[in-house]
Amino acid sequence: MPVPVEASNACWSVKPPSKKIWDEGKEMMKTHAKIDGCWTCKLRRKKCDELRPRCGDCDSLEISCDYGPKPAWMDGEEQQRQRTVWLKNEIKRNSAYRREKSKASSRVTNDTTSHHFNIISNIMVSSNLLSTEPIGSVMSGDQTSAPASNSATSYELAPFTLLPYDHQHHPRSDSAGQPSPIETDFIMKYLDFVFPALFPFYRPAVLETGRSWLLLLLGKSKIAYHSIVSLSCYFFTMALTDDDSGEEHADCKQLRWKEVEQQTNKCFDSLRTDILALDLNSKGAPATKLERVEILGSVVQVLIFESALGKSAPWNSHLPPAFALFGEIMACSDPSYQGQGQSKLAAVLLEIGQPLWTKPGRDNYIWSPDQAGFRFCAGLLIFIDVVASTAVQESPRLISYYPDILARIDDGTSVVSGAEIRLSTIVGCRNWVVTTIAEISALNSWKRERTEATSLSVVELVNRASVIGNSLKDNILEIHINSTASLPSHPNYRVPFSTGPNPSDSSIPTLIWAHAAQLYLTLVVSGWQSSNPEVRTDVAQIIELLHTVPSYQLRALAWPLCVAGCLALESEESSFTALYSNLGKVYTAGALDDARQIMEKVWRIRPHLNATTWNLASCFSILGSPILLV
């Protein structure tokens, strides 16, 4: 977890106290009762000098020092083994810091002060994340007894147990099982800052259910709870680093960021392991539709984390189970709803549960948190599926669900009582562009299969592409016509209690996506030809539009930005690098930073590209594996 520590951990040394002062303090701090050392020294099988509040050995190694009742991790079994491994890693990490400080001090002799932030500690997540017990039962602050067995649902190794020593003693939960103040703070940081940063276009109106589904998911899913807290801590660490005024030595900061990424990867690895162990029939009976919705919400949360984590996340391993869950949920088993004139998605939502409110008339519902959560997850999953298909050169898996899921009209506004989804209100890109990119991806997959079978018809390829291209141009022209009216001075600011988003909010992002879709279509038909006049026109349009977008929205435009950037000429490179010039890590981490690395690597090899074999998927895999730019 990212937590600040004292500024004394700088790149300069402090004169140690004299032996006399040390011995006097040692005697004063010893207790009269027999202690036999701290629990950390017992775990490490080291002799303890019993100093308080931290013994000399733990203090010198900068690790946690525990006195008092026997900790739950001293169980002689799995938790004790995990704690031992963590301590070894913590000692190695601190040793690396000391070496780095020593190197930095030899180079920067004039520095007198420096800020230091401790990094996310090695978060250990219980292997029993899918227990049916409520969150409170596993978040208890009582550490007086060890678990009865490995199979017990003790959760003492939850994220805040293993904070560095100077922040380890924050109360985690009260006797009633409520989250501790620091957990509550990180949850609110996620709701107030992290989630809006990841989804800047998702702003439900006052008459909609809002983000209450997130709070409901936190109470039901340990996977969602601990992963949300972990991601909040991850962004908090980035905010701390971005807030640094530059006093910290560059080498020290680089080392700390490396630790942030390594420790966060370990946390997400634990979450991925538990998702893969998911069993919908563990109780001997098929899971209900609501139970599947809750599980899908947890899986989508992991996908969100992996997109925030960036290129090191094996996102492709979670898409198949997410697609399977989605298909099972969409398999409507009660025909009575559709017999009443309900749409397919409305029938599925009504099978999940009862709406919060029902107004007179058909389809006039205010959806419950469970229903609203499924609508968000379904829309995001369709969007992820489309973007992923462009990286792996396969047809989108969920393309057959579009007529049932996506609204026929998406003009950038939301319909409070509507069931069908408008992606502009989730990811800022209107339905018609996303479905068009899906069609282009499917066309690319068809072309690839026919080419491998040596049966490709160029005429058929051009005819199919012409239909897609003409539709794209017509929709782009329509947006330009509808956007001629003057925009409000603050188009992205919503007055409290307003009933819907301004259509202009998604106009420019949708145009950027549409021009990127035209680039994609041109590449599928004509191959990698950066000098193509149509390519040059679309790249120029995207550059112009990108510089009108607020910086906080750029994360949602990573895919079109990367597509245009990879096709940029050398003279246009600065237009893309300028977008990153004033952005902190908290705004670029994840997909946006991956897009930058992809572009820069393509630029370096541009003179040597083989235009006959190079394609967009080649760009997305240039860092070693296909990248999910969402």
XYZ file of C-alpha atoms in Angstrom:
630
model
C 0.000 0.000 0.000
C 1.268 3.528 -0.699
C 1.787 5.282 2.606
C 4.041 8.247 3.421
C 6.914 7.787 5.793
C 9.185 10.232 7.507
C 11.328 12.494 5.347
C 14.454 11.306 7.133
C 14.797 8.396 4.748
C 16.624 10.680 2.326
C 19.744 10.251 0.299
C 22.072 11.428 3.083
C 23.306 9.839 6.289
C 22.537 10.814 9.907
C 25.122 10.488 12.686
C 24.114 7.575 14.921
C 23.699 8.114 18.694
C 26.651 7.398 20.965
C 26.955 3.984 22.621
C 26.245 5.529 26.051
C 22.994 7.144 24.909
C 22.030 3.950 23.126
C 22.635 1.798 26.208
C 20.713 4.191 28.470
C 17.769 4.305 26.116
C 17.899 0.548 25.786
C 17.567 0.045 29.535
C 14.790 2.645 29.861
C 12.733 1.103 27.058
C 12.930 -2.470 28.336
C 9.910 -3.665 30.242
C 10.249 -5.300 33.652
C 8.112 -8.268 32.670
C 9.457 -11.257 30.833
C 8.721 -10.734 27.102
C 11.003 -13.112 25.215
C 11.124 -10.784 22.205
C 8.818 -9.530 19.504
C 6.818 -11.837 17.280
C 8.807 -10.784 14.209
C 12.087 -11.923 15.760
C 10.423 -15.162 16.855
C 9.254 -15.726 13.293
C 12.766 -15.033 11.981
C 14.284 -17.131 14.824
C 16.483 -14.228 15.903
C 17.410 -13.044 19.379
C 15.396 -9.926 20.251
C 16.661 -7.045 22.445
C 13.002 -6.320 23.409
C 13.192 -2.559 22.819
C 9.887 -0.701 22.509
C 8.088 0.296 20.359
C 10.423 -1.494 17.929
C 13.319 -3.749 18.744
C 16.774 -2.898 17.475
C 16.855 -5.612 14.814
C 13.477 -4.703 13.291
C 14.318 -1.005 13.456
C 17.626 -1.426 11.637
C 15.990 -3.573 8.941
C 13.002 -1.204 8.706
C 10.427 -3.982 9.039
C 7.305 -4.315 11.167
C 7.804 -5.160 14.836
C 4.914 -6.823 16.683
C 4.385 -7.120 20.434
C 1.266 -8.087 22.319
C -1.159 -10.971 21.720
C -0.119 -13.720 19.364
C -0.812 -12.598 15.765
C -3.058 -14.736 13.612
C -0.223 -15.287 11.150
C 1.730 -17.249 13.789
C -0.379 -20.309 13.048
C 2.462 -22.683 12.202
C 0.885 -23.226 8.801
C 0.215 -21.352 5.546
C -0.195 -17.833 6.944
C 3.077 -18.127 8.861
C 4.839 -19.332 5.726
C 3.427 -16.407 3.724
C 4.485 -13.956 6.419
C 8.018 -15.381 6.366
C 8.246 -14.972 2.600
C 6.938 -11.418 2.856
C 9.496 -10.497 5.536
C 12.343 -11.795 3.382
C 11.127 -9.735 0.437
C 10.696 -6.665 2.650
C 14.267 -6.977 3.943
C 15.589 -7.296 0.375
C 13.557 -4.283 -0.708
C 14.859 -2.125 2.119
C 18.374 -3.291 1.375
C 17.920 -2.106 -2.224
C 16.803 1.286 -0.946
C 19.888 1.587 1.233
C 22.152 0.727 -1.684
C 20.360 3.258 -3.878
C 20.657 5.932 -1.211
C 24.351 5.219 -0.931
C 24.824 5.601 -4.697
C 22.709 8.749 -4.810
C 24.593 10.364 -1.917
C 27.904 9.885 -3.718
C 26.511 11.714 -6.767
C 24.442 14.401 -5.073
C 26.623 15.736 -2.278
C 24.853 19.111 -2.084
C 21.398 17.715 -1.350
C 20.285 18.346 2.222
C 16.651 17.221 2.125
C 14.655 14.736 0.129
C 11.155 13.311 0.266
C 10.654 9.580 0.469
C 7.457 7.650 0.016
C 7.162 4.067 1.022
C 5.722 1.800 -1.634
C 2.826 -0.612 -1.757
C 3.819 -3.439 0.513
C 3.608 -7.066 -0.536
C -0.152 -7.467 -0.305
C -1.151 -11.057 0.426
C -4.667 -12.018 -0.496
C -6.407 -14.978 1.030
C -6.977 -17.949 -1.236
C -10.572 -18.023 -0.003
C -11.812 -14.837 -1.694
C -14.987 -16.540 -2.802
C -16.240 -17.450 0.655
C -19.928 -16.795 1.152
C -19.330 -15.137 4.517
C -19.939 -11.372 4.620
C -17.021 -8.974 4.403
C -17.247 -8.121 8.082
C -16.644 -11.699 9.168
C -13.246 -11.722 7.549
C -12.225 -8.155 8.330
C -12.248 -8.430 12.116
C -9.551 -6.619 14.041
C -9.376 -9.370 16.684
C -5.957 -11.002 16.466
C -5.958 -12.904 19.746
C -6.302 -16.374 18.332
C -5.009 -18.298 15.377
C -7.347 -19.945 12.869
C -8.386 -23.478 13.575
C -7.148 -24.731 10.225
C -5.994 -23.641 6.812
C -9.508 -23.931 5.502
C -10.905 -21.432 7.974
C -11.987 -18.097 6.591
C -9.524 -16.060 8.656
C -8.529 -13.009 6.674
C -5.731 -11.518 8.738
C -3.520 -11.147 5.672
C -5.869 -8.671 4.060
C -4.214 -5.604 2.500
C -3.698 -3.453 5.603
C -2.175 -6.168 7.806
C 1.133 -5.972 6.000
C 1.662 -2.238 5.796
C 5.216 -1.054 6.609
C 5.966 -0.893 10.320
C 5.211 2.806 10.858
C 1.681 2.480 9.444
C 0.844 -1.079 10.360
C -1.166 -0.264 13.464
C -4.012 1.616 11.834
C -7.261 0.028 13.091
C -8.611 -2.119 10.274
C -12.085 -2.994 11.475
C -14.126 -2.557 14.605
C -15.819 -5.303 16.583
C -18.968 -4.941 14.456
C -17.064 -5.886 11.329
C -17.135 -2.396 9.799
C -14.274 -1.229 7.550
C -11.602 0.743 9.365
C -11.270 4.492 8.749
C -8.323 4.003 6.388
C -10.177 1.339 4.379
C -13.219 3.589 4.173
C -11.005 6.443 3.014
C -9.497 4.376 0.196
C -12.943 3.150 -0.855
C -14.140 6.757 -1.067
C -10.993 7.699 -2.988
C -11.960 5.029 -5.509
C -15.550 6.269 -5.797
C -14.622 9.973 -5.837
C -11.418 9.983 -7.880
C -10.246 6.644 -9.331
C -13.456 5.403 -10.938
C -14.319 8.828 -12.450
C -10.745 9.052 -13.782
C -11.046 5.635 -15.445
C -14.549 6.344 -16.787
C -14.866 10.117 -17.230
C -17.984 9.768 -19.397
C -19.919 7.622 -16.922
C -21.982 10.233 -15.072
C -25.463 8.901 -14.333
C -28.196 11.484 -13.936
C -30.018 12.078 -10.667
C -33.015 10.028 -11.854
C -30.767 7.054 -12.605
C -29.426 4.562 -10.063
C -25.934 6.037 -10.246
C -22.896 4.187 -8.919
C -24.729 2.561 -6.020
C -24.103 -0.794 -7.702
C -20.406 -0.359 -6.870
C -21.192 -0.032 -3.160
C -23.454 -3.070 -3.347
C -20.714 -5.075 -5.087
C -18.212 -4.061 -2.410
C -20.456 -5.580 0.241
C -20.933 -8.867 -1.608
C -17.619 -9.603 -3.306
C -14.307 -9.941 -1.496
C -12.565 -9.915 -4.860
C -14.128 -6.555 -5.705
C -13.566 -5.186 -2.193
C -9.865 -5.925 -1.903
C -9.049 -5.215 -5.529
C -10.813 -1.841 -5.386
C -8.905 -0.904 -2.228
C -5.651 -2.053 -3.850
C -6.274 -0.065 -7.025
C -7.158 2.994 -4.968
C -3.841 2.640 -3.148
C -2.051 2.258 -6.486
C -3.469 5.549 -7.783
C -2.855 7.208 -4.428
C 0.826 6.330 -4.724
C 0.903 7.820 -8.226
C -0.733 10.989 -6.909
C 1.883 11.232 -4.147
C 4.702 10.883 -6.636
C 3.162 13.388 -9.054
C 2.763 15.841 -6.173
C 6.494 15.667 -5.402
C 8.050 19.030 -6.238
C 11.163 17.463 -7.722
C 13.289 17.409 -4.587
C 13.521 13.638 -4.668
C 16.472 12.264 -6.600
C 15.470 10.905 -10.008
C 17.142 7.532 -9.408
C 15.306 7.114 -6.111
C 11.972 7.943 -7.727
C 12.587 5.497 -10.558
C 13.361 2.734 -8.081
C 10.208 3.477 -6.101
C 8.040 3.306 -9.208
C 9.584 -0.015 -10.113
C 8.588 -1.272 -6.666
C 5.043 0.084 -7.086
C 4.593 -1.864 -10.304
C 6.136 -5.061 -8.918
C 4.072 -5.082 -5.729
C 0.835 -4.219 -7.539
C 1.461 -7.031 -10.007
C 1.724 -9.451 -7.069
C -1.599 -8.254 -5.691
C -3.341 -8.661 -9.042
C -1.772 -12.095 -9.531
C -3.525 -13.224 -6.340
C -6.834 -11.867 -7.614
C -6.420 -13.584 -10.967
C -5.705 -16.907 -9.242
C -8.983 -16.705 -7.344
C -10.971 -15.783 -10.434
C -9.602 -18.823 -12.263
C -10.697 -21.002 -9.336
C -14.295 -19.844 -9.748
C -16.913 -22.607 -9.659
C -20.487 -21.640 -10.382
C -21.810 -24.993 -9.196
C -19.823 -25.323 -5.982
C -22.973 -25.731 -3.892
C -24.316 -28.565 -6.013
C -26.939 -26.405 -7.690
C -26.671 -24.077 -10.695
C -25.986 -20.464 -9.834
C -28.939 -18.101 -10.157
C -28.943 -15.280 -12.682
C -28.306 -12.764 -9.869
C -25.347 -14.804 -8.588
C -23.890 -14.870 -12.085
C -24.348 -11.096 -12.330
C -22.434 -10.624 -9.077
C -19.611 -12.890 -10.274
C -19.485 -11.066 -13.614
C -19.141 -7.804 -11.697
C -16.087 -9.205 -9.901
C -14.519 -10.439 -13.148
C -15.091 -7.057 -14.799
C -13.427 -5.362 -11.831
C -10.339 -7.510 -12.404
C -10.406 -6.549 -16.102
C -10.573 -2.892 -15.056
C -7.522 -3.402 -12.831
C -5.635 -5.102 -15.616
C -6.342 -2.222 -17.987
C -5.134 0.201 -15.299
C -2.051 -1.944 -14.755
C -1.112 -1.857 -18.425
C 1.012 -4.096 -20.589
C 2.075 -6.568 -17.873
C -1.492 -7.803 -17.333
C -2.529 -11.085 -19.048
C -6.001 -9.746 -19.763
C -6.807 -12.383 -22.388
C -7.107 -15.128 -19.763
C -10.191 -13.503 -18.213
C -12.168 -12.684 -21.322
C -13.348 -16.260 -22.087
C -14.880 -16.853 -18.620
C -16.395 -13.360 -18.736
C -17.945 -14.112 -22.135
C -19.283 -17.447 -20.835
C -20.880 -15.761 -17.819
C -22.356 -13.062 -20.019
C -23.866 -15.668 -22.351
C -25.438 -17.553 -19.446
C -26.958 -14.351 -18.081
C -28.329 -13.359 -21.477
C -29.971 -16.761 -21.897
C -33.398 -15.549 -20.800
C -35.270 -18.458 -19.214
C -38.623 -16.752 -18.597
C -40.480 -16.090 -21.879
C -43.309 -14.272 -20.087
C -41.406 -10.993 -19.979
C -40.813 -10.935 -23.708
C -44.394 -12.054 -24.198
C -45.412 -8.820 -22.467
C -43.615 -6.807 -25.133
C -40.371 -6.328 -23.228
C -37.102 -6.169 -25.127
C -34.627 -9.019 -24.688
C -32.345 -6.986 -22.383
C -35.295 -5.649 -20.361
C -36.491 -9.237 -19.866
C -33.049 -10.275 -18.630
C -32.897 -7.284 -16.261
C -36.319 -8.134 -14.826
C -35.140 -11.714 -14.242
C -32.243 -10.342 -12.184
C -34.645 -8.628 -9.790
C -37.288 -5.972 -9.327
C -36.571 -2.368 -10.384
C -36.284 0.292 -7.694
C -39.173 2.253 -9.162
C -41.779 1.657 -11.834
C -43.556 4.531 -13.545
C -46.846 4.119 -15.401
C -46.387 2.749 -18.873
C -44.287 0.033 -20.460
C -40.500 0.026 -19.944
C -40.565 2.938 -17.498
C -38.224 1.620 -14.841
C -35.606 3.005 -12.493
C -33.222 0.048 -12.366
C -31.961 -1.467 -9.125
C -28.217 -1.397 -8.303
C -27.847 -5.019 -9.467
C -29.546 -4.206 -12.766
C -27.614 -0.966 -13.264
C -24.368 -2.792 -12.488
C -25.091 -5.427 -15.109
C -25.869 -2.754 -17.710
C -22.512 -1.097 -17.019
C -20.608 -4.404 -17.069
C -22.377 -5.564 -20.242
C -21.596 -2.315 -22.057
C -17.972 -2.299 -20.919
C -17.521 -5.972 -21.815
C -18.800 -5.362 -25.359
C -16.405 -2.415 -25.688
C -13.434 -4.432 -24.341
C -14.304 -7.286 -26.708
C -14.168 -4.969 -29.729
C -10.861 -3.340 -28.767
C -9.343 -6.731 -27.907
C -10.379 -8.146 -31.293
C -8.251 -5.539 -33.073
C -5.201 -6.690 -31.118
C -5.631 -10.448 -31.629
C -7.062 -10.270 -35.176
C -10.200 -12.230 -34.352
C -13.830 -11.397 -34.882
C -15.484 -9.954 -31.720
C -17.017 -12.732 -29.662
C -20.103 -10.790 -28.581
C -21.049 -9.309 -31.952
C -24.245 -11.402 -32.123
C -25.558 -9.698 -28.953
C -25.439 -6.146 -30.350
C -29.104 -6.038 -31.488
C -30.257 -7.111 -28.011
C -27.822 -5.032 -25.937
C -27.028 -1.788 -27.751
C -29.549 0.986 -28.303
C -30.389 1.626 -31.951
C -29.940 5.374 -31.393
C -27.023 6.751 -29.420
C -26.799 10.532 -29.701
C -24.734 11.054 -26.562
C -27.656 11.443 -24.187
C -28.979 8.900 -21.703
C -32.507 7.529 -21.409
C -33.312 7.058 -17.739
C -35.819 4.242 -18.120
C -34.233 2.576 -21.112
C -32.844 -0.941 -20.967
C -30.624 -0.900 -24.055
C -27.152 0.545 -23.583
C -25.665 3.715 -25.019
C -21.881 3.292 -24.918
C -21.368 7.061 -25.176
C -22.513 7.295 -21.538
C -19.949 4.686 -20.431
C -16.828 5.077 -22.593
C -17.558 8.286 -24.535
C -17.815 6.557 -27.924
C -21.237 6.204 -29.514
C -22.678 2.828 -30.440
C -22.394 3.201 -34.202
C -18.606 3.715 -34.063
C -18.016 0.728 -31.776
C -20.162 -1.541 -33.941
C -18.369 -0.244 -37.058
C -14.962 -1.089 -35.582
C -16.372 -4.532 -34.755
C -17.425 -4.954 -38.395
C -13.966 -3.890 -39.607
C -12.348 -6.334 -37.182
C -14.606 -9.111 -38.450
C -13.709 -8.126 -42.027
C -10.013 -8.270 -41.154
C -10.479 -11.725 -39.629
C -12.320 -12.878 -42.792
C -9.545 -11.485 -45.004
C -6.911 -13.247 -42.924
C -8.703 -16.602 -43.155
C -9.200 -16.290 -46.928
C -5.597 -15.231 -47.442
C -4.333 -18.267 -45.537
C -6.622 -20.460 -47.651
C -5.427 -18.665 -50.832
C -9.051 -17.905 -51.727
C -9.257 -14.150 -51.109
C -11.410 -12.213 -53.534
C -10.158 -8.617 -53.713
C -13.396 -7.503 -55.330
C -15.468 -8.921 -52.480
C -13.093 -7.354 -49.934
C -13.444 -3.916 -51.537
C -17.238 -4.221 -51.832
C -17.665 -5.183 -48.187
C -15.311 -2.406 -47.095
C -17.184 0.157 -49.220
C -20.426 -0.505 -47.373
C -18.700 0.034 -44.023
C -16.801 3.094 -45.260
C -19.861 4.839 -46.688
C -21.764 4.361 -43.433
C -18.814 5.792 -41.499
C -18.639 8.912 -43.664
C -22.391 9.533 -43.390
C -22.311 9.314 -39.585
C -19.242 11.555 -39.325
C -20.977 14.172 -41.485
C -24.095 13.961 -39.293
C -22.064 14.674 -36.140
C -20.446 17.702 -37.816
C -23.876 19.014 -38.805
C -25.361 18.494 -35.336
C -22.324 20.057 -33.654
C -22.525 23.386 -35.477
C -24.503 24.896 -32.602
C -22.380 26.758 -30.080
C -21.138 24.609 -27.224
C -21.532 25.635 -23.570
C -18.528 27.267 -21.926
C -18.091 24.226 -19.664
C -19.483 21.304 -21.673
C -18.144 18.672 -19.282
C -19.467 20.218 -16.073
C -22.814 18.994 -14.842
C -25.051 21.168 -12.700
C -26.260 19.239 -9.613
C -29.576 17.471 -10.201
C -29.378 17.839 -13.980
C -31.172 14.962 -15.666
C -28.722 13.867 -18.336
C -25.347 14.382 -19.983
C -24.838 17.039 -22.625
C -24.712 15.449 -26.092
C -21.611 17.529 -26.889
C -19.643 15.636 -24.232
C -19.188 12.657 -26.550
C -19.184 14.466 -29.921
C -15.434 15.095 -30.211
C -14.360 11.750 -28.660
C -16.740 9.960 -31.050
C -15.266 11.837 -34.025
C -11.762 10.816 -32.920
C -12.844 7.183 -32.719
C -14.590 7.447 -36.110
C -11.499 8.815 -37.882
C -9.414 6.063 -36.248
C -11.966 3.540 -37.550
C -11.457 4.938 -41.055
C -7.691 4.461 -40.629
C -8.285 0.872 -39.517
C -10.505 0.192 -42.534
C -7.943 1.670 -44.928
C -5.208 -0.536 -43.476
C -7.382 -3.661 -43.776
C -8.120 -2.970 -47.449
C -4.862 -1.411 -48.683
C -2.222 -2.560 -46.209
C 0.281 -0.427 -44.286
C 0.620 2.669 -46.475
C 1.376 5.685 -44.305
C 1.669 7.936 -47.383
C -1.896 7.151 -48.487
C -3.776 10.502 -48.854
C -6.770 9.164 -46.931
C -4.462 8.070 -44.091
C -2.810 11.497 -43.967
C -6.189 13.242 -43.849
C -7.516 11.109 -40.989
C -4.289 11.410 -38.962
C -4.364 15.206 -39.347
C -8.013 15.297 -38.248
C -7.278 13.208 -35.175
C -4.299 15.400 -34.194
C -6.452 18.501 -34.442
C -9.270 16.977 -32.401
C -7.010 15.476 -29.707
C -5.667 18.899 -28.794
C -9.212 20.075 -27.999
C -9.902 17.241 -25.555
C -9.532 17.821 -21.789
C -6.482 15.979 -20.440
C -8.534 13.818 -18.080
C -10.403 12.318 -21.073
C -7.271 11.193 -22.936
C -7.155 7.880 -21.063
C -10.470 6.933 -22.695
C -8.958 7.686 -26.125
C -5.866 5.488 -25.888
C -6.875 3.237 -28.827
C -7.570 5.931 -31.466
C -4.593 7.976 -30.243
C -2.322 4.957 -30.700
C -3.743 4.096 -34.127
C -3.113 7.608 -35.429
C 0.252 7.891 -33.682
C 1.594 4.708 -35.254
C 0.788 6.156 -38.693
C 2.252 9.590 -37.923
C 5.036 11.049 -40.024
C 8.253 12.171 -38.339
C 7.068 15.779 -38.544
C 3.886 14.834 -36.648
C 5.515 12.975 -33.764
C 5.787 16.100 -31.616
C 2.010 16.589 -31.834
C 1.540 13.276 -30.014
C 4.352 13.643 -27.476
C 2.995 17.092 -26.586
C -0.197 15.446 -25.319
C 1.859 13.778 -22.569
C 4.097 16.708 -21.704
C 2.116 18.099 -18.776
C 0.405 14.915 -17.606
C 1.400 13.203 -14.364
C 1.682 9.464 -13.897
C -1.779 9.342 -12.354
C -3.272 10.414 -15.719
C -1.115 8.274 -18.023
C -0.660 4.993 -16.120
C -2.031 1.980 -17.931
C -3.375 2.146 -21.473
C -2.274 5.716 -22.197
C 1.324 4.978 -21.233
C 1.202 1.727 -23.224
C 0.016 3.712 -26.259
C 2.995 6.054 -25.895
C 5.465 3.162 -25.719
C 3.874 1.483 -28.747
C 4.043 4.676 -30.822
C 7.641 5.415 -29.906
C 8.767 1.892 -30.759
C 6.929 1.980 -34.109
C 8.582 5.323 -34.878
C 12.023 3.837 -34.230
C 11.509 0.940 -36.657
C 9.439 2.883 -39.202
C 12.163 2.956 -41.908
C 12.478 -0.829 -41.745
C 8.789 -1.842 -41.685
C 7.662 -4.447 -44.195
C 4.480 -2.907 -45.558
C 3.257 -6.234 -46.943
C 3.175 -7.979 -43.540
C 2.889 -5.132 -41.017
C -0.581 -4.263 -39.719
C -2.326 -2.677 -36.768
C -2.161 -5.867 -34.686
C 1.614 -5.858 -35.229
C 1.744 -2.455 -33.541
C -0.369 -3.636 -30.593
C 2.009 -6.591 -30.083
C 5.261 -4.682 -30.491
C 5.911 -4.621 -26.719
C 5.954 -8.424 -26.555
C 2.283 -9.413 -26.295
C -1.066 -7.987 -27.474
C -1.956 -4.837 -25.512
C -5.511 -4.002 -24.461
C -5.894 -0.236 -24.933
C -9.001 0.475 -22.845
